[in-house]
Short mmCIF file of C-alpha atoms and ligand atoms in Angstrom, two decimals:
data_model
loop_
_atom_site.label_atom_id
_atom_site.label_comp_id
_atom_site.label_asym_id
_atom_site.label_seq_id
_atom_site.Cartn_x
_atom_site.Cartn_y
_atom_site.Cartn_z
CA UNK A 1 71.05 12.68 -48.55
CA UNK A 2 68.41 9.81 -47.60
CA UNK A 3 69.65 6.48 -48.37
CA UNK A 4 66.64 3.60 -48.75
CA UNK A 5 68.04 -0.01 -48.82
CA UNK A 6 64.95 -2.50 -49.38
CA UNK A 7 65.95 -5.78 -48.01
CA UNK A 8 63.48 -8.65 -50.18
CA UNK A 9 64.88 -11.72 -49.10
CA UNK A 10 62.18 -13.51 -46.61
CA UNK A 11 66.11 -15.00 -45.10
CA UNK A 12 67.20 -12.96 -42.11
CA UNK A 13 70.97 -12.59 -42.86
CA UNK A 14 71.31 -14.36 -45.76
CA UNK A 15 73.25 -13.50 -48.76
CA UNK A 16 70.92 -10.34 -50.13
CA UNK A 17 70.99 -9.73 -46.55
CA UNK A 18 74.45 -9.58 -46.07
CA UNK A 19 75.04 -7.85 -49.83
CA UNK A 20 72.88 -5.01 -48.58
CA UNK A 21 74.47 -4.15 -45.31
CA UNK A 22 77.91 -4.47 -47.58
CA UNK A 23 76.14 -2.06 -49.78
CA UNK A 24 75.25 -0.13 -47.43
CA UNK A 25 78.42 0.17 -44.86
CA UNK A 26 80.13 1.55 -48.55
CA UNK A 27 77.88 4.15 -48.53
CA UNK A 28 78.19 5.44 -45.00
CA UNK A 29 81.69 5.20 -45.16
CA UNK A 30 81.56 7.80 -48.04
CA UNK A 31 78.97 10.18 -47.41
CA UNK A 32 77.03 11.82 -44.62
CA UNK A 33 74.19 10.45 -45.14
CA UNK A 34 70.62 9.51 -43.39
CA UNK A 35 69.48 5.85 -44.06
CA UNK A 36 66.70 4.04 -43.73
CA UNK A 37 66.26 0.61 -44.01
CA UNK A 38 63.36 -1.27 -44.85
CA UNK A 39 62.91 -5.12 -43.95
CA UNK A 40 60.08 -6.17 -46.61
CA UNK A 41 59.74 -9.49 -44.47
CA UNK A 42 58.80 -7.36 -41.68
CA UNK A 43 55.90 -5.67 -43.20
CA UNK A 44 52.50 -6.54 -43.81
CA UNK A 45 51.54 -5.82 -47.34
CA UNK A 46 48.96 -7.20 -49.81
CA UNK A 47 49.62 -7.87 -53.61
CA UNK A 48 47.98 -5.15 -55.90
CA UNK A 49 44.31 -5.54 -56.20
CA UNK A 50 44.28 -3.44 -59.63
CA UNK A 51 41.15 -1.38 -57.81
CA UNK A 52 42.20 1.77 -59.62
CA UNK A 53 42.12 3.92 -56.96
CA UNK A 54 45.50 5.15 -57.71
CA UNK A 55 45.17 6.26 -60.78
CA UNK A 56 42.05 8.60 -59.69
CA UNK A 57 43.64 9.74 -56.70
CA UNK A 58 47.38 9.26 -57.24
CA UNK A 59 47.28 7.10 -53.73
CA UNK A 60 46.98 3.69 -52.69
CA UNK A 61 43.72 2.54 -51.56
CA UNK A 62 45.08 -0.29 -49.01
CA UNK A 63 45.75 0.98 -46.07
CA UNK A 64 48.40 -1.69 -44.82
CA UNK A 65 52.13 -1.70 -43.63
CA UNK A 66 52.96 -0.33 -47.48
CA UNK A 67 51.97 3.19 -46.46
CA UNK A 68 54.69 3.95 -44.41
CA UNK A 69 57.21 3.12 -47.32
CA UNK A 70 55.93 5.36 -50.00
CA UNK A 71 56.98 8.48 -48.25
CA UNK A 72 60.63 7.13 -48.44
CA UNK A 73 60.73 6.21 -51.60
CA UNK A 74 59.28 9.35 -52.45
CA UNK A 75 61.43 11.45 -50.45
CA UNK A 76 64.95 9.04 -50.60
CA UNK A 77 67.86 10.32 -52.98
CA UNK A 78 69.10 7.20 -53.13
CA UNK A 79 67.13 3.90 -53.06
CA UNK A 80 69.24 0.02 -53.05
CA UNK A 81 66.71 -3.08 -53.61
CA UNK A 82 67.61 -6.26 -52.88
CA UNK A 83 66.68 -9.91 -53.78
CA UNK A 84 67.27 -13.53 -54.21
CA UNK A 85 66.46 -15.16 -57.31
CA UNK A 86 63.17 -17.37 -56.95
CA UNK A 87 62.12 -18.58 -60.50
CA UNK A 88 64.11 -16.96 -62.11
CA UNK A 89 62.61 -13.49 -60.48
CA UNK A 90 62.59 -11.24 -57.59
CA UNK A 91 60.89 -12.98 -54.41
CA UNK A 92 57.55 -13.00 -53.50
CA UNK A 93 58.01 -10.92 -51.26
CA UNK A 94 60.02 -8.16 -52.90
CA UNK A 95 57.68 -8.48 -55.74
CA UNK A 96 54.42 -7.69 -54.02
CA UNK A 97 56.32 -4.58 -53.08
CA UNK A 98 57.12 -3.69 -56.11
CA UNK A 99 53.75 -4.05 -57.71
CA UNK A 100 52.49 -1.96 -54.81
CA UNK A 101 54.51 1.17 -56.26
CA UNK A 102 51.95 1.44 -59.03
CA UNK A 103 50.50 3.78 -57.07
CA UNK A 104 53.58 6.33 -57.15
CA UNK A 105 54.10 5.30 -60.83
CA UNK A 106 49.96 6.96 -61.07
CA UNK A 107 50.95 9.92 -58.87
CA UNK A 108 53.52 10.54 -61.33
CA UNK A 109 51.64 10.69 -64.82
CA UNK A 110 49.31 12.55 -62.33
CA UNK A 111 51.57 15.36 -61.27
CA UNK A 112 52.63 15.58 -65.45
CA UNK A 113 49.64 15.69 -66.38
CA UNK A 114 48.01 18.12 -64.28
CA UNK A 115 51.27 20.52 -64.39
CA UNK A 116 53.44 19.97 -60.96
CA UNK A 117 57.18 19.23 -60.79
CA UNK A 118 58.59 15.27 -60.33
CA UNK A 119 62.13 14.81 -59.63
CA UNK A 120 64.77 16.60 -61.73
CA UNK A 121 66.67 13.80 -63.58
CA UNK A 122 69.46 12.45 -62.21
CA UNK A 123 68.70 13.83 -58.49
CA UNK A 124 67.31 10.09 -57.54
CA UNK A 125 69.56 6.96 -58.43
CA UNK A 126 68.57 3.30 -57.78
CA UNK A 127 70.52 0.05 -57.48
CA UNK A 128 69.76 -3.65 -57.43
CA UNK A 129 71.58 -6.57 -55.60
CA UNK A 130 70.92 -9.99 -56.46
CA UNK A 131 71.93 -13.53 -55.65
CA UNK A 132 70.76 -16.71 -57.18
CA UNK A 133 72.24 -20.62 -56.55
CA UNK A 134 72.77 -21.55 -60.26
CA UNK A 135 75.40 -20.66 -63.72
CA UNK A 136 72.62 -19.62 -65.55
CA UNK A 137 73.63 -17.13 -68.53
CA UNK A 138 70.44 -15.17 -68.51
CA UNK A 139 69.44 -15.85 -64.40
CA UNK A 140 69.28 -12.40 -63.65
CA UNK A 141 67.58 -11.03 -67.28
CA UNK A 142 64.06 -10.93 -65.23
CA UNK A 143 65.41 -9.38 -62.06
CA UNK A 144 66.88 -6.49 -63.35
CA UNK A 145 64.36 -5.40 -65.87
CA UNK A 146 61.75 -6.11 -62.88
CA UNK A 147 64.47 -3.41 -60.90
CA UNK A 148 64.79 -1.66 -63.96
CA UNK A 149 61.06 -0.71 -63.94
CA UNK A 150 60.31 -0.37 -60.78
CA UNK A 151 63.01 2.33 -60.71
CA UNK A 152 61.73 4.06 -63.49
CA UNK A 153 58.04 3.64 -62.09
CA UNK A 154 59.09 5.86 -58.92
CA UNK A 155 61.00 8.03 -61.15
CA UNK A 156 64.56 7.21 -59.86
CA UNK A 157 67.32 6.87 -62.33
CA UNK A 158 68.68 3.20 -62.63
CA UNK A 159 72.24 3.45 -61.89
CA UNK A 160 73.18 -0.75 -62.39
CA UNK A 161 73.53 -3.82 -60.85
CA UNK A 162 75.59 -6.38 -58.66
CA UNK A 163 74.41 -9.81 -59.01
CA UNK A 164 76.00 -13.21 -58.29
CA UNK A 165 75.71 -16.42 -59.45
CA UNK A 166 76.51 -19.61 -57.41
CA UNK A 167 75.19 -18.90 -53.86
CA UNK A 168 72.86 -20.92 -52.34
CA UNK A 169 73.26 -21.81 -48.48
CA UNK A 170 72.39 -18.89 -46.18
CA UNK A 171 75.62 -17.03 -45.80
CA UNK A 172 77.58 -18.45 -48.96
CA UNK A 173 78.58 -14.72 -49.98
CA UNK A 174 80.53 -14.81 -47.13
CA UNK A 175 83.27 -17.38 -48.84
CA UNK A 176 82.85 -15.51 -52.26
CA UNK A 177 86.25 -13.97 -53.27
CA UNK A 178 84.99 -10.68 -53.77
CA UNK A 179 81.31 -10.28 -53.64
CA UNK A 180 81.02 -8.39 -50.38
CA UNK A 181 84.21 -5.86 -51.09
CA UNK A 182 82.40 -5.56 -54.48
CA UNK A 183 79.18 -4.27 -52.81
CA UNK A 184 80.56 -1.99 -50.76
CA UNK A 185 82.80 -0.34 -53.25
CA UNK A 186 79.43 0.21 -55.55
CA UNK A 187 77.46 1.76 -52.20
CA UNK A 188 80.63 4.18 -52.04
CA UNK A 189 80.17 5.20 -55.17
CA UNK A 190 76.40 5.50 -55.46
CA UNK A 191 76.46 8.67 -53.00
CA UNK A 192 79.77 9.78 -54.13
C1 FMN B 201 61.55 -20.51 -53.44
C2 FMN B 201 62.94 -20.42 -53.98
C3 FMN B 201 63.14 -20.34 -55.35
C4 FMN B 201 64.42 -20.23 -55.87
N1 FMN B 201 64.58 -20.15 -57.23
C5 FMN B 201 65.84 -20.06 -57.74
C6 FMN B 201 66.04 -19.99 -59.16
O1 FMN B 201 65.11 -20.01 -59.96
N2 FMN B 201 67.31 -19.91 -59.62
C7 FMN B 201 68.39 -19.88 -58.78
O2 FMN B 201 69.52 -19.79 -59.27
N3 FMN B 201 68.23 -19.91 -57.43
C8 FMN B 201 66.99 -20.01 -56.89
N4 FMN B 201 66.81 -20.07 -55.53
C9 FMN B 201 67.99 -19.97 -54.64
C10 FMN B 201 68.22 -18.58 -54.06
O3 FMN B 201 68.19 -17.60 -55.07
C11 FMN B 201 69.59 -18.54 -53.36
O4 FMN B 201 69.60 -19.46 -52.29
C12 FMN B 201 69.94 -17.15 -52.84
O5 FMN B 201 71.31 -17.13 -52.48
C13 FMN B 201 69.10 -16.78 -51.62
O6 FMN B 201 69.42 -15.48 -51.20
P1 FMN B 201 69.06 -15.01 -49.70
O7 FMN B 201 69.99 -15.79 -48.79
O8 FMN B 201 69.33 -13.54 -49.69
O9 FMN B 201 67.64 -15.32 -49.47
C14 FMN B 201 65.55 -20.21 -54.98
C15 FMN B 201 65.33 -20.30 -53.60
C16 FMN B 201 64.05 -20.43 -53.09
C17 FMN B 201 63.86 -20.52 -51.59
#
Protein backbone atom coordinates (compact mmCIF):
# COMPACT_ATOMS: atom_id res chain seq x y z
CA UNK A 1 0.00 0.00 0.00
CA UNK A 2 1.47 3.61 -0.99
CA UNK A 3 0.94 6.08 1.62
CA UNK A 4 1.13 10.03 0.27
CA UNK A 5 1.32 12.58 3.17
CA UNK A 6 1.28 16.26 1.57
CA UNK A 7 2.90 18.51 4.00
CA UNK A 8 1.26 22.45 3.08
CA UNK A 9 2.53 24.38 5.76
CA UNK A 10 5.42 26.85 4.27
CA UNK A 11 6.73 26.18 8.48
CA UNK A 12 9.38 23.50 8.59
CA UNK A 13 8.28 21.56 11.75
CA UNK A 14 5.56 23.34 12.78
CA UNK A 15 2.34 22.10 14.02
CA UNK A 16 0.85 20.56 10.46
CA UNK A 17 4.32 19.51 10.34
CA UNK A 18 4.49 17.75 13.36
CA UNK A 19 0.53 16.45 12.97
CA UNK A 20 1.66 14.76 9.78
CA UNK A 21 4.67 12.85 10.89
CA UNK A 22 2.16 11.87 14.02
CA UNK A 23 -0.12 10.84 11.28
CA UNK A 24 2.09 9.23 9.66
CA UNK A 25 4.33 7.20 12.41
CA UNK A 26 0.38 5.69 13.19
CA UNK A 27 0.32 4.42 9.99
CA UNK A 28 3.66 2.67 9.77
CA UNK A 29 3.22 1.32 12.98
CA UNK A 30 0.11 -0.53 11.58
CA UNK A 31 0.71 -1.54 8.21
CA UNK A 32 3.47 -2.48 5.81
CA UNK A 33 3.34 0.09 3.91
CA UNK A 34 5.49 2.31 1.23
CA UNK A 35 5.30 6.14 1.88
CA UNK A 36 6.05 8.96 0.26
CA UNK A 37 6.16 12.22 1.45
CA UNK A 38 5.78 15.30 -0.28
CA UNK A 39 7.12 18.78 1.12
CA UNK A 40 4.83 21.34 -0.98
CA UNK A 41 7.33 24.14 0.31
CA UNK A 42 9.95 22.32 -1.42
CA UNK A 43 8.51 22.35 -4.83
CA UNK A 44 8.30 24.73 -7.46
CA UNK A 45 4.80 25.01 -8.74
CA UNK A 46 2.72 27.72 -10.46
CA UNK A 47 -1.04 28.51 -9.67
CA UNK A 48 -3.45 27.17 -12.45
CA UNK A 49 -3.38 29.22 -15.53
CA UNK A 50 -6.99 27.83 -16.62
CA UNK A 51 -5.15 27.19 -20.29
CA UNK A 52 -7.35 24.18 -20.86
CA UNK A 53 -4.93 21.97 -21.86
CA UNK A 54 -6.09 19.45 -19.44
CA UNK A 55 -9.23 19.03 -20.34
CA UNK A 56 -8.12 18.24 -24.16
CA UNK A 57 -5.41 16.11 -23.19
CA UNK A 58 -6.22 14.91 -19.66
CA UNK A 59 -2.51 16.40 -18.66
CA UNK A 60 -1.10 19.40 -17.31
CA UNK A 61 0.42 21.75 -19.65
CA UNK A 62 3.13 23.29 -17.06
CA UNK A 63 5.85 21.47 -16.97
CA UNK A 64 7.14 22.46 -13.35
CA UNK A 65 8.00 20.61 -10.01
CA UNK A 66 3.97 19.54 -10.02
CA UNK A 67 4.70 16.76 -12.48
CA UNK A 68 6.42 14.58 -10.37
CA UNK A 69 3.40 14.55 -7.83
CA UNK A 70 0.63 13.51 -10.08
CA UNK A 71 1.94 10.06 -10.53
CA UNK A 72 1.58 9.62 -6.68
CA UNK A 73 -1.46 10.79 -6.26
CA UNK A 74 -2.50 8.80 -9.01
CA UNK A 75 -0.93 5.71 -8.02
CA UNK A 76 -1.13 6.25 -3.79
CA UNK A 77 -3.87 4.11 -1.87
CA UNK A 78 -3.79 6.32 0.67
CA UNK A 79 -3.22 10.12 0.44
CA UNK A 80 -2.98 12.58 4.10
CA UNK A 81 -3.00 16.53 3.28
CA UNK A 82 -2.02 18.83 5.57
CA UNK A 83 -2.45 22.59 6.40
CA UNK A 84 -2.55 25.57 8.57
CA UNK A 85 -5.38 27.78 8.52
CA UNK A 86 -4.52 31.17 6.63
CA UNK A 87 -7.81 33.18 6.16
CA UNK A 88 -9.75 31.07 7.13
CA UNK A 89 -8.37 28.47 4.25
CA UNK A 90 -5.74 26.12 3.27
CA UNK A 91 -2.25 28.00 2.66
CA UNK A 92 -1.06 29.41 -0.26
CA UNK A 93 0.90 27.08 -0.76
CA UNK A 94 -1.19 23.95 -0.29
CA UNK A 95 -3.77 25.67 -2.30
CA UNK A 96 -1.86 26.22 -5.51
CA UNK A 97 -1.43 22.50 -5.23
CA UNK A 98 -4.58 21.76 -5.02
CA UNK A 99 -5.85 23.81 -7.89
CA UNK A 100 -3.08 22.16 -9.88
CA UNK A 101 -5.01 18.68 -9.58
CA UNK A 102 -7.57 19.97 -12.05
CA UNK A 103 -5.75 18.30 -14.36
CA UNK A 104 -6.35 14.67 -12.81
CA UNK A 105 -9.94 15.82 -11.98
CA UNK A 106 -10.00 16.28 -16.42
CA UNK A 107 -8.21 12.93 -16.85
CA UNK A 108 -10.94 11.54 -14.92
CA UNK A 109 -14.25 12.72 -16.76
CA UNK A 110 -11.77 11.81 -19.61
CA UNK A 111 -11.21 8.16 -18.87
CA UNK A 112 -15.46 8.04 -18.15
CA UNK A 113 -16.14 9.43 -20.88
CA UNK A 114 -14.17 7.75 -23.39
CA UNK A 115 -14.81 4.17 -21.60
CA UNK A 116 -11.54 3.22 -19.33
CA UNK A 117 -11.62 2.15 -15.67
CA UNK A 118 -10.87 4.93 -12.58
CA UNK A 119 -10.43 3.64 -9.20
CA UNK A 120 -12.93 1.14 -7.75
CA UNK A 121 -14.64 2.99 -4.83
CA UNK A 122 -13.37 2.73 -1.69
CA UNK A 123 -9.76 1.37 -2.89
CA UNK A 124 -8.32 5.17 -2.38
CA UNK A 125 -9.06 7.02 1.03
CA UNK A 126 -7.95 10.61 1.87
CA UNK A 127 -7.49 12.55 5.10
CA UNK A 128 -6.99 16.15 6.14
CA UNK A 129 -5.02 17.65 9.15
CA UNK A 130 -5.46 21.08 10.12
CA UNK A 131 -4.37 23.63 12.66
CA UNK A 132 -5.46 27.17 13.06
CA UNK A 133 -4.56 29.86 16.19
CA UNK A 134 -8.18 30.93 16.98
CA UNK A 135 -11.93 29.40 18.80
CA UNK A 136 -13.61 29.99 15.81
CA UNK A 137 -16.91 27.74 15.47
CA UNK A 138 -16.82 27.46 11.74
CA UNK A 139 -12.59 27.97 11.28
CA UNK A 140 -12.20 24.91 9.57
CA UNK A 141 -15.79 24.94 7.33
CA UNK A 142 -13.46 26.18 4.21
CA UNK A 143 -10.61 23.78 4.78
CA UNK A 144 -12.31 20.74 4.73
CA UNK A 145 -14.70 21.26 1.92
CA UNK A 146 -11.44 22.68 0.01
CA UNK A 147 -9.99 18.80 1.23
CA UNK A 148 -13.23 17.52 0.62
CA UNK A 149 -13.00 18.38 -3.12
CA UNK A 150 -9.84 17.99 -3.85
CA UNK A 151 -10.28 14.38 -2.70
CA UNK A 152 -13.10 13.81 -4.71
CA UNK A 153 -11.35 15.66 -7.75
CA UNK A 154 -8.54 12.81 -7.76
CA UNK A 155 -11.13 10.33 -7.13
CA UNK A 156 -10.08 9.26 -3.55
CA UNK A 157 -12.73 8.64 -1.02
CA UNK A 158 -12.76 11.29 1.87
CA UNK A 159 -12.35 9.35 4.94
CA UNK A 160 -12.50 12.70 7.69
CA UNK A 161 -10.68 15.04 9.46
CA UNK A 162 -8.42 16.07 12.52
CA UNK A 163 -8.31 19.68 13.05
CA UNK A 164 -7.37 21.85 16.05
CA UNK A 165 -8.16 24.97 17.25
CA UNK A 166 -5.88 27.15 19.48
CA UNK A 167 -2.32 26.65 18.08
CA UNK A 168 -0.40 29.29 16.99
CA UNK A 169 3.48 29.38 17.86
CA UNK A 170 5.52 26.90 15.81
CA UNK A 171 5.43 23.74 17.83
CA UNK A 172 2.28 24.53 20.13
CA UNK A 173 0.79 20.92 19.27
CA UNK A 174 3.46 19.74 21.12
CA UNK A 175 1.80 20.98 24.70
CA UNK A 176 -1.75 19.97 23.36
CA UNK A 177 -3.20 17.21 25.64
CA UNK A 178 -3.93 14.94 22.99
CA UNK A 179 -3.53 16.25 19.55
CA UNK A 180 -0.47 14.28 18.51
CA UNK A 181 -1.71 10.70 20.15
CA UNK A 182 -4.94 11.70 18.31
CA UNK A 183 -3.14 11.82 14.91
CA UNK A 184 -1.47 8.90 15.14
CA UNK A 185 -4.30 6.76 16.29
CA UNK A 186 -6.35 8.11 12.98
CA UNK A 187 -3.03 7.20 10.62
CA UNK A 188 -3.39 3.61 12.31
CA UNK A 189 -6.56 3.33 11.34
CA UNK A 190 -6.55 4.81 7.86
CA UNK A 191 -4.46 1.67 6.52
CA UNK A 192 -5.97 -0.66 8.91
C1 LIG B 1 -0.57 34.21 6.75
C2 LIG B 1 -1.23 33.56 7.92
C3 LIG B 1 -2.61 33.58 8.02
C4 LIG B 1 -3.25 32.98 9.10
N1 LIG B 1 -4.62 33.02 9.16
C5 LIG B 1 -5.25 32.43 10.22
C6 LIG B 1 -6.67 32.47 10.33
O1 LIG B 1 -7.39 33.01 9.49
N2 LIG B 1 -7.25 31.88 11.40
C7 LIG B 1 -6.51 31.25 12.37
O2 LIG B 1 -7.10 30.72 13.32
N3 LIG B 1 -5.16 31.17 12.28
C8 LIG B 1 -4.50 31.75 11.24
N4 LIG B 1 -3.13 31.71 11.14
C9 LIG B 1 -2.37 30.97 12.18
C10 LIG B 1 -1.96 29.57 11.75
O3 LIG B 1 -3.05 28.84 11.24
C11 LIG B 1 -1.38 28.81 12.96
O4 LIG B 1 -0.23 29.47 13.43
C12 LIG B 1 -1.04 27.36 12.66
O5 LIG B 1 -0.80 26.67 13.87
C13 LIG B 1 0.20 27.25 11.77
O6 LIG B 1 0.45 25.90 11.47
P1 LIG B 1 1.92 25.46 10.98
O7 LIG B 1 2.82 25.60 12.19
O8 LIG B 1 1.75 24.04 10.54
O9 LIG B 1 2.30 26.35 9.87
C14 LIG B 1 -2.47 32.33 10.11
C15 LIG B 1 -1.07 32.33 9.99
C16 LIG B 1 -0.45 32.95 8.93
C17 LIG B 1 1.07 32.93 8.85
Amino acid sequence: MLLVAIYGSPRKNGNTDLMTDSFVEGALSEAKIELEKIYIRDLAISGCVACGYCDKHGVCAQKDDMQSAYPLLEKAERIVIASPIYFYGISGQAKLFVDRSQALFMRKLKNRSEGRPVASPGARKGFFLCAGATKGKRLFDCPVLTARYFFDAIDVDYTGELCFRELDEKGAVLSHPSALEECRKQGAAFVR
